Amino acid sequence: MKKTKKVISTLCILALSIAALTGCSSKKGSDKVYRIGVSQYTTHDALDSAYKGFVDGLAEAGYKDGENIEIDFQNAQGEPSNCSTIASKLVNDNPDLILAIATPTAESLANLTQDIPIIVTAVTDPAEAGIVATNEAPGGNVTGTSDLNPVKEQMELLRQLVPSAKKVAILYCSSEANSKLQANLAADAATLYGLETIEATVSNTNDIEQVVQSLVGKVDAIYAPTDNIIASGMATVSMIATSNNIPIICAEPSMVKNGGLATYGLNYYNLGKQTAAMAVKILTGESKPADMPIEYLNNVDLIINEDIANTLGIIIPDDLREKMNK
């Protein structure tokens, strides 16, 4: 009997010990600090806003940098070679998740790892860029949000604000795959409104001044898609174009802020927050990138730079003013 009691006592102690260890293990798991690498292609308002929205979205979901997540932010400063270097660093660090902001960084990262979850934002068409199988079913380790903008509506906006326009230059960087996609969409949309288009491409920011100057006297307006190089050099584009009475219809709000005439554009801060919501599902194990379709923002804002409109002598129609004030 004594021996039996001793065995039972030993088993009880063992069970309590296992339970205690299990509890400690569980507590340790709940205290996990997730590591998130970030690669942003360059510095301009749209991409900066997307990153801020991402960080704020994570914080609202209970994931705060310096507490239960560690963010390693890297900026390629618009240099493709830096994208590759940063991608190698982040992949070698083996974080729990990587955020790629803009197409060039997404392409570099997707080429280096098929294991680490990658979430992208400000990538117009991930499938076209070759980083997912399809936007509806990514099928690999990459998913995220698209900044595909309403190109047709933007071209219609050009027609409303500049009804006398006949020839439009589509200004973009030839090395950005998603910019080329938007340029094609813009050319198709322009045809619907009886507009002739010409392509005006740059390789880097150093080309902008010369290329825009070459358009003077040849076009009645410029259309600029969500192109990182053009967005970074928007002040230069506007300086030349506006002084030569050439209005610029842009694809996103920060480009209007920096000298464009108008856009129907996405809110990149909200896009970043939407990306954060997807990231949380990946971190918690609720979903995997392969099963998460690329997401889009449903709402766009009408933004018109009234100072530029006044400089160009453009009268804003009443119906557009009503949309601006909503």
CSV table of C-alpha atoms in Angstrom, one decimal:
chain,number,residue,atom,x,y,z
A,1,MET,CA,0.0,0.0,0.0
A,2,LYS,CA,2.8,2.4,0.9
A,3,LYS,CA,4.6,1.6,-2.3
A,4,THR,CA,1.4,2.3,-4.3
A,5,LYS,CA,0.9,5.6,-2.5
A,6,LYS,CA,4.5,6.5,-3.3
A,7,VAL,CA,4.0,5.7,-7.0
A,8,ILE,CA,0.8,7.8,-7.1
A,9,SER,CA,2.5,10.7,-5.3
A,10,THR,CA,5.4,10.5,-7.8
A,11,LEU,CA,3.0,10.5,-10.7
A,12,CYS,CA,1.2,13.5,-9.3
A,13,ILE,CA,4.4,15.4,-8.9
A,14,LEU,CA,5.4,14.5,-12.4
A,15,ALA,CA,2.0,15.6,-13.8
A,16,LEU,CA,2.2,18.9,-12.0
A,17,SER,CA,5.7,19.4,-13.3
A,18,ILE,CA,4.7,18.7,-16.9
A,19,ALA,CA,1.7,21.1,-16.5
A,20,ALA,CA,4.0,23.8,-15.1
A,21,LEU,CA,6.4,23.4,-18.0
A,22,THR,CA,3.6,23.4,-20.5
A,23,GLY,CA,2.2,26.6,-19.0
A,24,CYS,CA,5.6,28.2,-19.2
A,25,SER,CA,6.0,27.1,-22.8
A,26,SER,CA,2.5,28.5,-23.6
A,27,LYS,CA,3.3,31.8,-21.9
A,28,LYS,CA,6.6,32.0,-23.8
A,29,GLY,CA,4.8,31.4,-27.1
A,30,SER,CA,2.3,34.2,-26.3
A,31,ASP,CA,5.2,36.6,-25.7
A,32,LYS,CA,6.8,35.9,-29.1
A,33,VAL,CA,8.4,38.9,-30.8
A,34,TYR,CA,7.7,38.8,-34.5
A,35,ARG,CA,10.4,40.1,-36.8
A,36,ILE,CA,9.3,42.0,-39.9
A,37,GLY,CA,11.7,43.1,-42.6
A,38,VAL,CA,10.6,46.0,-44.8
A,39,SER,CA,12.0,47.0,-48.2
A,40,GLN,CA,10.8,50.3,-49.6
A,41,TYR,CA,11.8,51.3,-53.2
A,42,THR,CA,12.2,55.0,-52.7
A,43,THR,CA,11.1,58.0,-50.6
A,44,HIS,CA,8.0,59.9,-51.8
A,45,ASP,CA,4.7,60.7,-50.2
A,46,ALA,CA,2.7,57.8,-51.5
A,47,LEU,CA,5.1,55.0,-50.5
A,48,ASP,CA,5.8,56.8,-47.2
A,49,SER,CA,2.1,56.9,-46.5
A,50,ALA,CA,1.7,53.2,-47.3
A,51,TYR,CA,4.4,52.3,-44.8
A,52,LYS,CA,2.9,54.6,-42.1
A,53,GLY,CA,-0.5,53.0,-42.7
A,54,PHE,CA,1.0,49.5,-42.4
A,55,VAL,CA,2.8,50.3,-39.1
A,56,ASP,CA,-0.3,52.0,-37.7
A,57,GLY,CA,-2.5,49.2,-38.8
A,58,LEU,CA,-0.3,46.7,-37.1
A,59,ALA,CA,-0.4,48.8,-33.9
A,60,GLU,CA,-4.2,49.0,-33.9
A,61,ALA,CA,-4.2,45.2,-34.2
A,62,GLY,CA,-1.9,44.9,-31.1
A,63,TYR,CA,1.4,44.5,-32.9
A,64,LYS,CA,3.6,47.4,-31.8
A,65,ASP,CA,7.2,48.0,-33.0
A,66,GLY,CA,9.6,47.6,-30.1
A,67,GLU,CA,7.1,45.6,-28.0
A,68,ASN,CA,5.9,42.4,-29.7
A,69,ILE,CA,7.3,43.1,-33.2
A,70,GLU,CA,10.7,44.3,-34.4
A,71,ILE,CA,10.7,46.1,-37.8
A,72,ASP,CA,13.8,46.3,-39.9
A,73,PHE,CA,13.1,49.1,-42.3
A,74,GLN,CA,15.3,49.5,-45.4
A,75,ASN,CA,15.0,52.0,-48.2
A,76,ALA,CA,16.6,51.4,-51.7
A,77,GLN,CA,16.6,55.1,-52.5
A,78,GLY,CA,15.3,54.4,-56.0
A,79,GLU,CA,18.3,52.3,-57.0
A,80,PRO,CA,17.6,48.8,-58.5
A,81,SER,CA,21.0,47.5,-57.3
A,82,ASN,CA,20.0,48.5,-53.7
A,83,CYS,CA,16.8,46.5,-54.0
A,84,SER,CA,18.9,43.3,-54.6
A,85,THR,CA,21.3,44.1,-51.8
A,86,ILE,CA,18.4,44.7,-49.3
A,87,ALA,CA,16.5,41.6,-50.5
A,88,SER,CA,19.6,39.5,-49.8
A,89,LYS,CA,20.0,41.0,-46.3
A,90,LEU,CA,16.4,40.5,-45.3
A,91,VAL,CA,16.1,37.0,-46.7
A,92,ASN,CA,19.4,36.0,-44.9
A,93,ASP,CA,17.9,37.4,-41.6
A,94,ASN,CA,15.0,35.0,-42.0
A,95,PRO,CA,12.3,37.2,-40.5
A,96,ASP,CA,8.7,36.0,-39.8
A,97,LEU,CA,7.4,38.3,-42.6
A,98,ILE,CA,8.7,40.7,-45.2
A,99,LEU,CA,6.9,43.8,-46.5
A,100,ALA,CA,7.8,45.0,-50.0
A,101,ILE,CA,6.7,48.5,-50.9
A,102,ALA,CA,6.6,49.0,-54.7
A,103,THR,CA,7.2,46.6,-57.6
A,104,PRO,CA,11.0,46.7,-57.9
A,105,THR,CA,11.5,45.6,-54.2
A,106,ALA,CA,8.8,43.0,-54.5
A,107,GLU,CA,10.5,41.5,-57.6
A,108,SER,CA,13.9,41.3,-55.9
A,109,LEU,CA,12.5,39.6,-52.8
A,110,ALA,CA,10.3,37.2,-54.7
A,111,ASN,CA,13.3,36.0,-56.7
A,112,LEU,CA,15.2,35.1,-53.6
A,113,THR,CA,12.8,33.2,-51.4
A,114,GLN,CA,9.9,30.9,-51.8
A,115,ASP,CA,9.6,30.2,-48.1
A,116,ILE,CA,9.5,33.5,-46.1
A,117,PRO,CA,6.0,35.1,-46.3
A,118,ILE,CA,6.1,38.3,-48.4
A,119,ILE,CA,3.4,40.8,-48.4
A,120,VAL,CA,3.4,43.6,-51.0
A,121,THR,CA,1.8,47.0,-51.3
A,122,ALA,CA,1.8,49.7,-54.0
A,123,VAL,CA,2.3,47.1,-56.6
A,124,THR,CA,-0.1,47.8,-59.5
A,125,ASP,CA,-0.4,44.2,-60.9
A,126,PRO,CA,1.5,41.5,-59.0
A,127,ALA,CA,0.6,38.9,-61.6
A,128,GLU,CA,1.9,41.1,-64.5
A,129,ALA,CA,5.1,41.6,-62.5
A,130,GLY,CA,5.5,37.9,-62.2
A,131,ILE,CA,5.5,37.7,-58.4
A,132,VAL,CA,2.3,35.7,-58.1
A,133,ALA,CA,0.6,33.0,-60.2
A,134,THR,CA,-2.6,35.0,-60.5
A,135,ASN,CA,-4.0,37.9,-58.5
A,136,GLU,CA,-7.0,35.8,-57.6
A,137,ALA,CA,-4.9,32.8,-56.4
A,138,PRO,CA,-1.3,33.8,-55.7
A,139,GLY,CA,-0.3,30.2,-55.1
A,140,GLY,CA,3.1,30.9,-53.4
A,141,ASN,CA,4.6,32.9,-50.6
A,142,VAL,CA,3.6,36.3,-51.9
A,143,THR,CA,0.3,38.3,-51.6
A,144,GLY,CA,-0.7,41.8,-50.7
A,145,THR,CA,-2.5,44.9,-52.0
A,146,SER,CA,-2.5,46.6,-55.4
A,147,ASP,CA,-2.5,50.3,-56.1
A,148,LEU,CA,-4.2,49.8,-59.5
A,149,ASN,CA,-5.8,53.2,-60.1
A,150,PRO,CA,-8.9,54.1,-62.2
A,151,VAL,CA,-7.0,55.1,-65.4
A,152,LYS,CA,-10.1,55.4,-67.6
A,153,GLU,CA,-11.7,57.8,-65.1
A,154,GLN,CA,-8.4,59.8,-64.9
A,155,MET,CA,-8.4,60.2,-68.6
A,156,GLU,CA,-12.0,61.3,-68.5
A,157,LEU,CA,-10.9,63.9,-65.9
A,158,LEU,CA,-8.3,65.2,-68.3
A,159,ARG,CA,-11.0,65.6,-70.9
A,160,GLN,CA,-13.2,67.5,-68.5
A,161,LEU,CA,-10.5,69.9,-67.2
A,162,VAL,CA,-8.7,70.3,-70.6
A,163,PRO,CA,-11.4,69.9,-73.2
A,164,SER,CA,-9.3,71.5,-75.9
A,165,ALA,CA,-6.5,68.9,-75.5
A,166,LYS,CA,-5.8,66.7,-78.5
A,167,LYS,CA,-2.4,65.2,-77.9
A,168,VAL,CA,-1.3,63.7,-74.6
A,169,ALA,CA,2.2,62.5,-73.5
A,170,ILE,CA,2.3,59.4,-71.2
A,171,LEU,CA,5.3,60.0,-68.9
A,172,TYR,CA,6.8,57.0,-67.1
A,173,CYS,CA,10.0,55.1,-66.3
A,174,SER,CA,10.6,52.4,-68.9
A,175,SER,CA,12.2,50.0,-66.4
A,176,GLU,CA,9.1,49.7,-64.2
A,177,ALA,CA,6.9,46.9,-65.4
A,178,ASN,CA,3.7,48.2,-63.8
A,179,SER,CA,4.2,51.6,-65.2
A,180,LYS,CA,4.3,50.2,-68.7
A,181,LEU,CA,1.0,48.4,-67.9
A,182,GLN,CA,-0.6,51.6,-66.8
A,183,ALA,CA,0.8,53.4,-69.9
A,184,ASN,CA,-1.0,50.8,-72.1
A,185,LEU,CA,-4.2,51.3,-70.1
A,186,ALA,CA,-3.9,55.1,-70.5
A,187,ALA,CA,-3.3,54.8,-74.2
A,188,ASP,CA,-6.4,52.6,-74.6
A,189,ALA,CA,-8.5,55.0,-72.5
A,190,ALA,CA,-7.3,58.1,-74.4
A,191,THR,CA,-8.5,56.5,-77.6
A,192,LEU,CA,-12.0,56.3,-76.2
A,193,TYR,CA,-11.9,60.1,-75.8
A,194,GLY,CA,-10.5,60.8,-79.2
A,195,LEU,CA,-7.0,61.7,-77.8
A,196,GLU,CA,-3.7,61.0,-79.5
A,197,THR,CA,-0.9,59.8,-77.2
A,198,ILE,CA,2.8,59.6,-77.4
A,199,GLU,CA,5.1,57.8,-74.9
A,200,ALA,CA,7.7,59.8,-73.0
A,201,THR,CA,10.0,57.5,-71.1
A,202,VAL,CA,12.8,58.0,-68.6
A,203,SER,CA,15.4,55.6,-67.3
A,204,ASN,CA,16.1,57.5,-64.0
A,205,THR,CA,15.4,60.9,-62.3
A,206,ASN,CA,18.3,62.4,-64.2
A,207,ASP,CA,16.4,62.1,-67.5
A,208,ILE,CA,13.2,63.8,-66.3
A,209,GLU,CA,14.2,67.4,-67.1
A,210,GLN,CA,15.3,66.7,-70.6
A,211,VAL,CA,12.4,64.4,-71.5
A,212,VAL,CA,9.8,66.8,-70.2
A,213,GLN,CA,11.5,69.8,-71.9
A,214,SER,CA,11.3,67.8,-75.2
A,215,LEU,CA,7.5,67.7,-74.9
A,216,VAL,CA,7.1,71.5,-74.9
A,217,GLY,CA,5.2,72.6,-78.0
A,218,LYS,CA,4.4,69.0,-78.9
A,219,VAL,CA,1.6,68.0,-76.5
A,220,ASP,CA,-1.4,69.6,-74.8
A,221,ALA,CA,-1.2,67.6,-71.6
A,222,ILE,CA,0.8,65.0,-69.7
A,223,TYR,CA,-0.5,61.9,-68.0
A,224,ALA,CA,1.7,60.4,-65.3
A,225,PRO,CA,0.9,56.9,-63.8
A,226,THR,CA,1.9,55.7,-60.4
A,227,ASP,CA,5.5,55.6,-61.3
A,228,ASN,CA,8.1,55.8,-58.5
A,229,ILE,CA,10.7,57.7,-60.6
A,230,ILE,CA,8.2,60.3,-61.9
A,231,ALA,CA,6.6,60.7,-58.4
A,232,SER,CA,10.0,61.3,-56.9
A,233,GLY,CA,10.8,64.0,-59.6
A,234,MET,CA,7.3,65.5,-59.7
A,235,ALA,CA,8.5,69.0,-58.7
A,236,THR,CA,10.8,69.0,-61.8
A,237,VAL,CA,8.0,67.7,-64.0
A,238,SER,CA,5.7,70.4,-62.8
A,239,MET,CA,8.3,73.2,-63.0
A,240,ILE,CA,8.8,72.7,-66.7
A,241,ALA,CA,5.3,71.6,-67.7
A,242,THR,CA,3.3,74.3,-65.8
A,243,SER,CA,5.6,77.1,-66.9
A,244,ASN,CA,4.9,76.0,-70.4
A,245,ASN,CA,1.1,75.8,-69.9
A,246,ILE,CA,1.0,72.0,-70.0
A,247,PRO,CA,-1.4,70.5,-67.4
A,248,ILE,CA,-0.5,67.2,-65.7
A,249,ILE,CA,-3.1,64.6,-64.8
A,250,CYS,CA,-1.6,62.3,-62.3
A,251,ALA,CA,-2.4,58.8,-60.9
A,252,GLU,CA,-2.1,59.5,-57.2
A,253,PRO,CA,-2.7,62.4,-54.8
A,254,SER,CA,0.9,63.2,-53.7
A,255,MET,CA,1.8,63.9,-57.3
A,256,VAL,CA,-1.0,66.5,-57.4
A,257,LYS,CA,0.2,67.9,-54.2
A,258,ASN,CA,3.7,68.3,-55.7
A,259,GLY,CA,2.6,70.1,-58.8
A,260,GLY,CA,0.2,68.0,-60.8
A,261,LEU,CA,-3.2,69.4,-61.8
A,262,ALA,CA,-5.6,66.6,-60.7
A,263,THR,CA,-6.4,62.9,-60.1
A,264,TYR,CA,-8.9,60.4,-59.0
A,265,GLY,CA,-6.5,58.7,-56.6
A,266,LEU,CA,-6.1,56.1,-53.9
A,267,ASN,CA,-5.4,56.9,-50.3
A,268,TYR,CA,-2.0,55.1,-49.8
A,269,TYR,CA,-2.3,55.4,-46.0
A,270,ASN,CA,-5.5,53.3,-46.1
A,271,LEU,CA,-3.8,51.0,-48.5
A,272,GLY,CA,-1.1,50.4,-46.0
A,273,LYS,CA,-3.6,49.7,-43.3
A,274,GLN,CA,-5.4,47.2,-45.5
A,275,THR,CA,-2.0,45.5,-46.1
A,276,ALA,CA,-1.4,45.3,-42.3
A,277,ALA,CA,-4.7,43.5,-41.8
A,278,MET,CA,-3.5,40.9,-44.3
A,279,ALA,CA,-0.1,40.7,-42.5
A,280,VAL,CA,-1.8,40.0,-39.1
A,281,LYS,CA,-3.6,37.0,-40.6
A,282,ILE,CA,-0.3,35.6,-41.8
A,283,LEU,CA,1.5,36.2,-38.5
A,284,THR,CA,-1.3,34.5,-36.5
A,285,GLY,CA,-1.4,31.5,-38.9
A,286,GLU,CA,-5.0,32.3,-39.8
A,287,SER,CA,-4.1,32.4,-43.5
A,288,LYS,CA,-1.2,31.7,-45.9
A,289,PRO,CA,-0.2,34.0,-48.8
A,290,ALA,CA,-0.9,31.3,-51.3
A,291,ASP,CA,-4.6,31.4,-50.4
A,292,MET,CA,-5.0,35.1,-50.0
A,293,PRO,CA,-6.1,37.0,-53.2
A,294,ILE,CA,-4.5,40.3,-54.0
A,295,GLU,CA,-6.7,43.1,-52.5
A,296,TYR,CA,-7.7,46.5,-53.8
A,297,LEU,CA,-9.0,49.7,-52.4
A,298,ASN,CA,-12.6,50.4,-53.5
A,299,ASN,CA,-12.7,54.1,-52.9
A,300,VAL,CA,-10.8,56.9,-54.7
A,301,ASP,CA,-10.7,60.6,-54.0
A,302,LEU,CA,-11.0,63.5,-56.5
A,303,ILE,CA,-8.0,65.8,-55.9
A,304,ILE,CA,-7.5,69.0,-57.8
A,305,ASN,CA,-4.6,71.4,-57.2
A,306,GLU,CA,-6.5,74.7,-57.4
A,307,ASP,CA,-3.3,76.8,-57.4
A,308,ILE,CA,-2.1,75.0,-60.5
A,309,ALA,CA,-5.5,75.3,-62.1
A,310,ASN,CA,-5.4,79.1,-61.5
A,311,THR,CA,-1.9,79.3,-62.9
A,312,LEU,CA,-2.9,77.5,-66.0
A,313,GLY,CA,-6.2,79.4,-66.3
A,314,ILE,CA,-8.3,76.3,-66.0
A,315,ILE,CA,-11.9,76.7,-64.7
A,316,ILE,CA,-13.0,73.8,-62.6
A,317,PRO,CA,-16.5,72.7,-63.6
A,318,ASP,CA,-19.2,72.8,-60.9
A,319,ASP,CA,-19.9,69.1,-61.0
A,320,LEU,CA,-16.2,68.4,-60.2
A,321,ARG,CA,-16.2,71.0,-57.4
A,322,GLU,CA,-19.2,69.2,-55.8
A,323,LYS,CA,-17.2,65.9,-55.9
A,324,MET,CA,-14.2,67.6,-54.3
A,325,ASN,CA,-16.3,68.8,-51.4
A,326,LYS,CA,-17.9,65.5,-50.6
